[in-house]
Coordinates of C-alpha atoms in Angstrom, one line a residue:
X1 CA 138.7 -77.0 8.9
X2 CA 135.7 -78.5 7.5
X3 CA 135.0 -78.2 3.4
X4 CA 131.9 -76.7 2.9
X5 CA 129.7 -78.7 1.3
X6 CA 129.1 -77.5 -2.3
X7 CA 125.8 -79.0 -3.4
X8 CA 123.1 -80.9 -0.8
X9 CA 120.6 -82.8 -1.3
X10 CA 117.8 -84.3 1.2
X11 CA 115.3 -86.5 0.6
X12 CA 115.2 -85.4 -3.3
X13 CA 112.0 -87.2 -4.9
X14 CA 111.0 -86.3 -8.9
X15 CA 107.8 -88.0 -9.9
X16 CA 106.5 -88.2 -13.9
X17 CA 102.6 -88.8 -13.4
X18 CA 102.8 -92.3 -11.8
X19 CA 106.5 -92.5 -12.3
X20 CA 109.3 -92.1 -9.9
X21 CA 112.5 -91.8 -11.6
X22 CA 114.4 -90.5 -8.5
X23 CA 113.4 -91.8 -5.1
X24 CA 114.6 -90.2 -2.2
X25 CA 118.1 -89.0 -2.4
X26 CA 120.5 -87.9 -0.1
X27 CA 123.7 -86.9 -1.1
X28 CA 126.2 -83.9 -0.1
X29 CA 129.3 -83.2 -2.8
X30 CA 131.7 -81.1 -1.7
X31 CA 133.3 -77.9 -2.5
X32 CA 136.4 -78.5 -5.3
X33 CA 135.2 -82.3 -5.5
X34 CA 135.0 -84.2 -9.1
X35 CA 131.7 -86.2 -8.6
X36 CA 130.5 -88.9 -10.7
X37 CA 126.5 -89.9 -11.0
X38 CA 127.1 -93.4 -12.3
X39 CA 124.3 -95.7 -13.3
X40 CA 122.6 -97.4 -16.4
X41 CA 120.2 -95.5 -18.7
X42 CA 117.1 -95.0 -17.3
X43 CA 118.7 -94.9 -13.4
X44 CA 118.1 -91.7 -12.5
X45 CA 121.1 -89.7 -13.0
X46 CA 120.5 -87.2 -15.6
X47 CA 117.1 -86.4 -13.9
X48 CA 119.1 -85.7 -10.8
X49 CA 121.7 -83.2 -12.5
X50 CA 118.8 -81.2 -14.0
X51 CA 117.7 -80.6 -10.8
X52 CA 120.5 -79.0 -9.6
X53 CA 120.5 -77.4 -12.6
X54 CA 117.5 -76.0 -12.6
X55 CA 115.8 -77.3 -15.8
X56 CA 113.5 -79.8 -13.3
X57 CA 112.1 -79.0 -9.8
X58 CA 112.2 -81.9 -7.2
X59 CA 108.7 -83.4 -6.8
X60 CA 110.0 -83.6 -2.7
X61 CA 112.8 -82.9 -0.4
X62 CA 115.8 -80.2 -0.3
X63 CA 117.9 -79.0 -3.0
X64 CA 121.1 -76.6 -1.8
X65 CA 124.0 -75.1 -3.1
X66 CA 126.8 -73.7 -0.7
X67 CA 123.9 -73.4 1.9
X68 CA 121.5 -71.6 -0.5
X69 CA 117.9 -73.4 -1.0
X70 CA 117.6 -73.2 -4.8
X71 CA 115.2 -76.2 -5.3
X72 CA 112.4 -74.1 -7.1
X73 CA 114.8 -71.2 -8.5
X74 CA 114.9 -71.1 -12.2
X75 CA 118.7 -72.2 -14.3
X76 CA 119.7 -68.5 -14.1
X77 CA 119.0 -67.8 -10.6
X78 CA 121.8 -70.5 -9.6
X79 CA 125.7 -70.6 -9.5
X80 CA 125.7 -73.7 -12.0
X81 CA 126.5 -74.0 -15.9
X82 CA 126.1 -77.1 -17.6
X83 CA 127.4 -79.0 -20.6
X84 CA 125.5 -81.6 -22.6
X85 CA 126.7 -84.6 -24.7
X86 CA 125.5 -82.2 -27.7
X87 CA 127.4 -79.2 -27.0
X88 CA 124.4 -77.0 -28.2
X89 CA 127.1 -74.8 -29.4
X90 CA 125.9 -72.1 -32.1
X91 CA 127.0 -73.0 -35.6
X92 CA 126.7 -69.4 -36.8
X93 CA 128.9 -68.0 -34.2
X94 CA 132.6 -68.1 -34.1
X95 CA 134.4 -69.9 -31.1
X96 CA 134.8 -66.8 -29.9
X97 CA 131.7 -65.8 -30.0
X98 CA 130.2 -69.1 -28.8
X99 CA 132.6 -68.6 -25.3
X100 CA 131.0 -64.7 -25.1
X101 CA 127.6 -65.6 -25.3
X102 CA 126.6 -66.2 -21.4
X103 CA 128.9 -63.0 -20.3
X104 CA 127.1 -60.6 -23.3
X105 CA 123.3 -62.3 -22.1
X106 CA 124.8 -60.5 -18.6
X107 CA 125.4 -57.8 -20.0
X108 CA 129.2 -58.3 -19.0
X109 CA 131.1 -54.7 -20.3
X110 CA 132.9 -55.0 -23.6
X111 CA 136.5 -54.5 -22.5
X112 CA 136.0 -57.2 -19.6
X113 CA 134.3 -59.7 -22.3
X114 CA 137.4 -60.2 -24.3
X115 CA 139.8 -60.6 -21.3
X116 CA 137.3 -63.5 -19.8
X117 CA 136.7 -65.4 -23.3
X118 CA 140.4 -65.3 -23.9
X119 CA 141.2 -66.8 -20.5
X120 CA 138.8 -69.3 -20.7
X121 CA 139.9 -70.0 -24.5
X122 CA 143.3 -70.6 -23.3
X123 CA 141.8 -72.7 -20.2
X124 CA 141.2 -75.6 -22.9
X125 CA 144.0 -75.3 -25.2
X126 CA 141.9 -73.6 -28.0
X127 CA 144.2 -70.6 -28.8
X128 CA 144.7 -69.7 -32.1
X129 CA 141.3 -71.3 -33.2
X130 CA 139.3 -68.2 -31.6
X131 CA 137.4 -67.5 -35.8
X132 CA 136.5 -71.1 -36.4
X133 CA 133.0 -72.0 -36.7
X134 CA 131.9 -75.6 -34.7
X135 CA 131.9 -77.0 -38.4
X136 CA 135.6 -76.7 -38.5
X137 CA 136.4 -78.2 -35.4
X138 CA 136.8 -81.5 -34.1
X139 CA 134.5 -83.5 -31.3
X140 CA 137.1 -82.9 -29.0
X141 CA 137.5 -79.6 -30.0
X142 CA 134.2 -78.5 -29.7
X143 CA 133.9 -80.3 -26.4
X144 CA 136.4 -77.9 -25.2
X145 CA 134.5 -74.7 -26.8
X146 CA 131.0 -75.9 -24.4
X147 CA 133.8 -76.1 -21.4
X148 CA 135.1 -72.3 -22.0
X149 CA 131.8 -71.3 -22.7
X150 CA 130.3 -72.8 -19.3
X151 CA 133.4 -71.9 -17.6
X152 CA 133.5 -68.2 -18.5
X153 CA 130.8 -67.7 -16.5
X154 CA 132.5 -68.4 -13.7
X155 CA 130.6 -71.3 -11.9
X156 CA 130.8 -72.6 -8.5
X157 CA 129.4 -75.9 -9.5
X158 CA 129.8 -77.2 -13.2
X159 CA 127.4 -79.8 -14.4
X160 CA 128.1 -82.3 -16.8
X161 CA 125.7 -84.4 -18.9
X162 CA 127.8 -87.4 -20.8
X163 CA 130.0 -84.4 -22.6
X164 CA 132.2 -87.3 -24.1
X165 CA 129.4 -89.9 -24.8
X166 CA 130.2 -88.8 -28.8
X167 CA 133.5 -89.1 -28.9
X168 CA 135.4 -92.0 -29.9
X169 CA 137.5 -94.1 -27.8
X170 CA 141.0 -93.0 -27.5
X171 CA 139.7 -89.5 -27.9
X172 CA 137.4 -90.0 -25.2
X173 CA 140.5 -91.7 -22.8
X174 CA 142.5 -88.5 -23.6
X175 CA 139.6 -85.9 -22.8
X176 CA 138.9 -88.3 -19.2
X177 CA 142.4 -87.2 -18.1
X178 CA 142.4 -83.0 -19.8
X179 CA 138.9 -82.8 -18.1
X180 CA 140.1 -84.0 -14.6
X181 CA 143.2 -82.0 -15.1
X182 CA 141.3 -78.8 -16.3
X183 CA 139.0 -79.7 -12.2
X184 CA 141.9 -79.2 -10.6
X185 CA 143.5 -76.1 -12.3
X186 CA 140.0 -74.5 -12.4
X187 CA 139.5 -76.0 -8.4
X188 CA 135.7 -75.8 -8.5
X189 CA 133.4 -78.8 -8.5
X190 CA 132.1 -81.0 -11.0
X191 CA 129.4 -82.7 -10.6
X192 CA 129.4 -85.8 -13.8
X193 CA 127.1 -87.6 -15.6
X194 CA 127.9 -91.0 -17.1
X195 CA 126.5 -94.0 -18.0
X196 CA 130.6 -95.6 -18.3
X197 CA 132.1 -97.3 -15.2
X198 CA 136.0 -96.6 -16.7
X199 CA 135.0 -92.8 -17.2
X200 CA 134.0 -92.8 -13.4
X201 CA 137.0 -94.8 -12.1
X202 CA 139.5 -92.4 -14.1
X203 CA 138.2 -89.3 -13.1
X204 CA 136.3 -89.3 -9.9
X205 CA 137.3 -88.1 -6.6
X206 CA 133.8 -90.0 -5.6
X207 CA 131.2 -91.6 -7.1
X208 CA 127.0 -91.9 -6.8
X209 CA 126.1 -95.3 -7.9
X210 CA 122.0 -95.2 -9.0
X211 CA 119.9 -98.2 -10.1
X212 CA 115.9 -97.1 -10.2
X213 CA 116.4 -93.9 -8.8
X214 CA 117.7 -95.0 -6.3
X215 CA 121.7 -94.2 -4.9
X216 CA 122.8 -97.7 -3.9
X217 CA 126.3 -96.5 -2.8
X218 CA 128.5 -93.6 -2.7
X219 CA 132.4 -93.8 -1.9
X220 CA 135.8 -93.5 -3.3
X221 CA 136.5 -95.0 -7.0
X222 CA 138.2 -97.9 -4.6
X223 CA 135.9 -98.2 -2.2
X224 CA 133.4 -99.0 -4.7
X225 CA 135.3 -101.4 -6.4
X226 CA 136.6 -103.3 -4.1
X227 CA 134.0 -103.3 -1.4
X228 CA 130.6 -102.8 -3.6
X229 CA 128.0 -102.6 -1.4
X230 CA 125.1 -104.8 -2.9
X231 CA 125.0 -107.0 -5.9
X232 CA 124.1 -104.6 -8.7
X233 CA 126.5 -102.4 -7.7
X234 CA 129.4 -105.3 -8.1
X235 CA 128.1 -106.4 -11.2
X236 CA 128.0 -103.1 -12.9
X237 CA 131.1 -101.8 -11.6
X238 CA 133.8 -103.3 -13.6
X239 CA 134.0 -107.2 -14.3
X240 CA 133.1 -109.2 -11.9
X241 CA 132.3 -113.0 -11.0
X242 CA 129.6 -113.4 -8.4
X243 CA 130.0 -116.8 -6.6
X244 CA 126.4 -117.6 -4.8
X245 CA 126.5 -119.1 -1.0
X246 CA 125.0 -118.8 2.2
X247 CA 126.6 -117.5 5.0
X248 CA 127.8 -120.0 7.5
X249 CA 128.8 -117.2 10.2
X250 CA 130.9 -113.8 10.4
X251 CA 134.0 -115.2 8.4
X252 CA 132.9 -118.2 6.3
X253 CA 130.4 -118.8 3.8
X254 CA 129.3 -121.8 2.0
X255 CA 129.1 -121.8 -1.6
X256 CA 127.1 -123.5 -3.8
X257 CA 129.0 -126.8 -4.6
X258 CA 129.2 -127.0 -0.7
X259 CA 132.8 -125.5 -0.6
X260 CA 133.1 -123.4 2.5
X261 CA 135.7 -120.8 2.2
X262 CA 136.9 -117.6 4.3
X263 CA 134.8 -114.4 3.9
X264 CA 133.9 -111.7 6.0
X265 CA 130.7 -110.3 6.3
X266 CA 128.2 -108.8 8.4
X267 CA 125.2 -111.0 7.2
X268 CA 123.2 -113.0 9.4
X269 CA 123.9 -117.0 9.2
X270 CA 121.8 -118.8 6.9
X271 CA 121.2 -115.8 4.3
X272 CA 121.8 -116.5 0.6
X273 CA 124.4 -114.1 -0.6
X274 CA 127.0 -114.0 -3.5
X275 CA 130.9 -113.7 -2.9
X276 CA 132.4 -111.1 -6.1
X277 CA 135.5 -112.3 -7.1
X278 CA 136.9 -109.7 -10.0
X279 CA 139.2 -111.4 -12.7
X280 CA 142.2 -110.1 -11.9
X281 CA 142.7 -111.4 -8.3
X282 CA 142.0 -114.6 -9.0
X283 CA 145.1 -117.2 -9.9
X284 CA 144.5 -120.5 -12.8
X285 CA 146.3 -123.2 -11.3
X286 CA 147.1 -126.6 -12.3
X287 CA 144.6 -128.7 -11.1
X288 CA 144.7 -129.2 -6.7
X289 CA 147.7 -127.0 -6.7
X290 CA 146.5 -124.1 -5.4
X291 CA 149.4 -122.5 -3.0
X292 CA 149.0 -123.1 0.4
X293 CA 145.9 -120.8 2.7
X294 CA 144.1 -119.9 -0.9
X295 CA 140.9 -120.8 -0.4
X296 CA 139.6 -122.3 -4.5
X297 CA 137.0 -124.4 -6.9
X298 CA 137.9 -126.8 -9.4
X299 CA 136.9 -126.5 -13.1
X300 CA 137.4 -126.9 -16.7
X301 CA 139.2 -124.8 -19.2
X302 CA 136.9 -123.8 -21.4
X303 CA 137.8 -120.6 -23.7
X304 CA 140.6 -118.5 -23.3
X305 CA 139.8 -114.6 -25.0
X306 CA 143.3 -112.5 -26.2
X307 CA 143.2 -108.9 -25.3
X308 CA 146.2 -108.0 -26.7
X309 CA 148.0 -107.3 -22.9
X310 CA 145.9 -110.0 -21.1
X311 CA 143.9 -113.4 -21.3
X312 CA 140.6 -113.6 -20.0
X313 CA 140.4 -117.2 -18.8
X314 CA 137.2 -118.9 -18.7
X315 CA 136.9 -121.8 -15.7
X316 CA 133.0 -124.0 -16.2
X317 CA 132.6 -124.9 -12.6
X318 CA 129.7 -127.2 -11.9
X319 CA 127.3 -124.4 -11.4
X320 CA 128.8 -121.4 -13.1
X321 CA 131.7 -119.9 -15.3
X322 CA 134.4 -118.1 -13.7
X323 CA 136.5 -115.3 -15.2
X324 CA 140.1 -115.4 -14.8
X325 CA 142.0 -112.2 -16.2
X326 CA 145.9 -112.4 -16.4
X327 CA 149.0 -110.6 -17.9
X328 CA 149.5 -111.7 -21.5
X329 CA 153.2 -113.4 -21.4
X330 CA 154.3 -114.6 -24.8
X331 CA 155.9 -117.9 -24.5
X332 CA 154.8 -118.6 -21.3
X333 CA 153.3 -121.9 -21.0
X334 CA 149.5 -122.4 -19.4
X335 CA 146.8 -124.6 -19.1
X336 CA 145.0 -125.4 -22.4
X337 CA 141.4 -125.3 -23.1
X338 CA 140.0 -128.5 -22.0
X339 CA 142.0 -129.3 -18.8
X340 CA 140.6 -129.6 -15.6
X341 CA 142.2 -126.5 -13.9
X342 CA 142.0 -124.8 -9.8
X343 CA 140.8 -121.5 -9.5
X344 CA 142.7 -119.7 -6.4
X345 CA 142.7 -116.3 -4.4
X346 CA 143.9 -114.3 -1.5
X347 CA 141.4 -114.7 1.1
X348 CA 141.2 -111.0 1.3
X349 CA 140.2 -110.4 -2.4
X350 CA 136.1 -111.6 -2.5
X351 CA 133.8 -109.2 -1.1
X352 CA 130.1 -110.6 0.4
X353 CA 127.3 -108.5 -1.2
X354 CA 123.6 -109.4 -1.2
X355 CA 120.5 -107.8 -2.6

């Protein structure tokens, strides 16, 4: 059976006077999905969400939820909530309170009220907290009270605007894996916001990446990463390095230095292209021994960054650096900064990507 499609949009243009912050969007997210918009500030992304939302009507193109055309119905007309890196909660109101809000505004009956704020309440692990005020509660906590609250409501689609962008790191990593485990108990879909490439990664079932309102490339948090479909999206995904070539013909491109080495690719021969190589499948070698069928460049050592459980390994080629990450070993003996060093990997690991 196929899964209906939860939210649709076709050919979704939003122009600002002589601005065009999203250009043309198609996209389909389906029912019970966690989606991820991911892109830099200014992309596109949040634009996008508030027309689903509501709160911005697309300049062009179609706008559906579960089949319904809601591009130019108003927030309240729409089976959406959303939650915003702020919260908005009200500080005068109890958490209680805050959850019962949307349900009283609908005139929900008494009796039902309680039974739905308590649920929800206990939904993100806020029981026993129901008489605190937002002042009394910590950024994670009052993360969780905006959740309930849009929650309550019931939603078939539950937007989310950067809702961990305040919080600090380790909080943030926890509330990554609560929020993705509070999509599945709930089973509706999510439709997120971020600027963070970990965040989308973690949590997504897919992800939307936008550059210029535009959506480059939409697939599986591994699809992305290993097979990026352009340059930017490489680049912003993760760590990456991007070796420049031209492509010599389906399985072979020439780099550079003149080093022709295997990689597979669709592009016609003679276009310029870069090769990404992320950090962690490539191997530092003594210098010319590279194992056997890796294709590899020759370098120097020239920094070597502690992470604590890794070393980022920095290789000056003769027309770039390249990033080498491995597994911190204590005691383990290595190349030192300074000597000429081989940069190897599996012929499989580089994925071709132009403009």
């Amino acid at each position: 059976m196929t899964t209906p499609t939860a939210v649709a949009l076709a050919g979704i243009t939003k122009r600002f006077d002589d601005v065009t912050a999203v250009d043309a969007i198609d996209l389909d997210i389906d029912d019970g999905e966690f989606f991820a918009l991911l892109g830099p500030s200014g992309c596109g992304k949040t634009t996008t969400l508030r027309m689903i939302a509501g709160l911005d009507f697309p300049t062009e193109g179609s706008l559906k939820i579960f089949g319904d055309e809601v591009g130019t119905l108003p927030p309240n007309k729409r089976p959406v909530n959303t939650v915003f890196q702020s919260y908005a909660l009200f500080p005068h109101m109890t958490v209680s309170e805050n959850v019962a809000f949307g349900l009283k505004m609908q005139k929900t009956p008494k009796g039902a009220v309680a039974q739905l704020v308590g649920d929800a309440i206990g939904l993100v692990h806020l029981d026993g907290m129901e008489k605190r005020k937002p002042t009394q509660l910590s950024g994670g906590q009052q993360q969780r009270v905006a959740l309930a609250r849009a929650l309550v409501n019931s939603p078939k689609v539950l937007l989310l605007d950067e809702p961990l962008g305040a919080l600090d790191l380790k909080l943030r990593q926890a509330m990554q894996l609560e929020l993705k485990a509070l999509q599945r108990e709930v089973g509706i879909t999510f439709v997120f916001v971020t600027h963070d490439q970990e965040e989308a990664l973690t949590m997504s079932d897919r992800i939307g990446v936008m550059h210029e309102g535009r959506l480059l490339q939409v697939g599986s948090p591994e699809n992305i990463y290993e097979r990026p479909a352009n340059r930017f999206v490489a680049d912003f995904i993760g760590q990456t390095n991007l070796l420049e070539g031209t492509v010599e013909d389906e399985t072979t491109v020439c780099l550079t230095n003149g080093v022709r080495i295997p990689a597979a690719s669709s592009f016609a021969p003679g276009t310029a292209v870069a090769v990404s190589l992320r950090p962690e499948r490539a191997q530092l070698d003594t210098l010319g021994q590279a194992p056997a069928g890796r294709p590899s460049v020759n370098g120097r050592l020239e920094q070597v960054t502690y992470l604590g459980n890794a070393l980022v390994q920095s290789v000056a080629l003769d027309w770039m650096r390249v990033d080498v990450r491995t597994e911190n070993q204590p005691g383990t003996a290595g190349p030192s900064v300074g000597d000429q060093v081989t940069v190897s990997w599996e012929p499989d690991a580089v994925a071709v990507v132009g403009d």
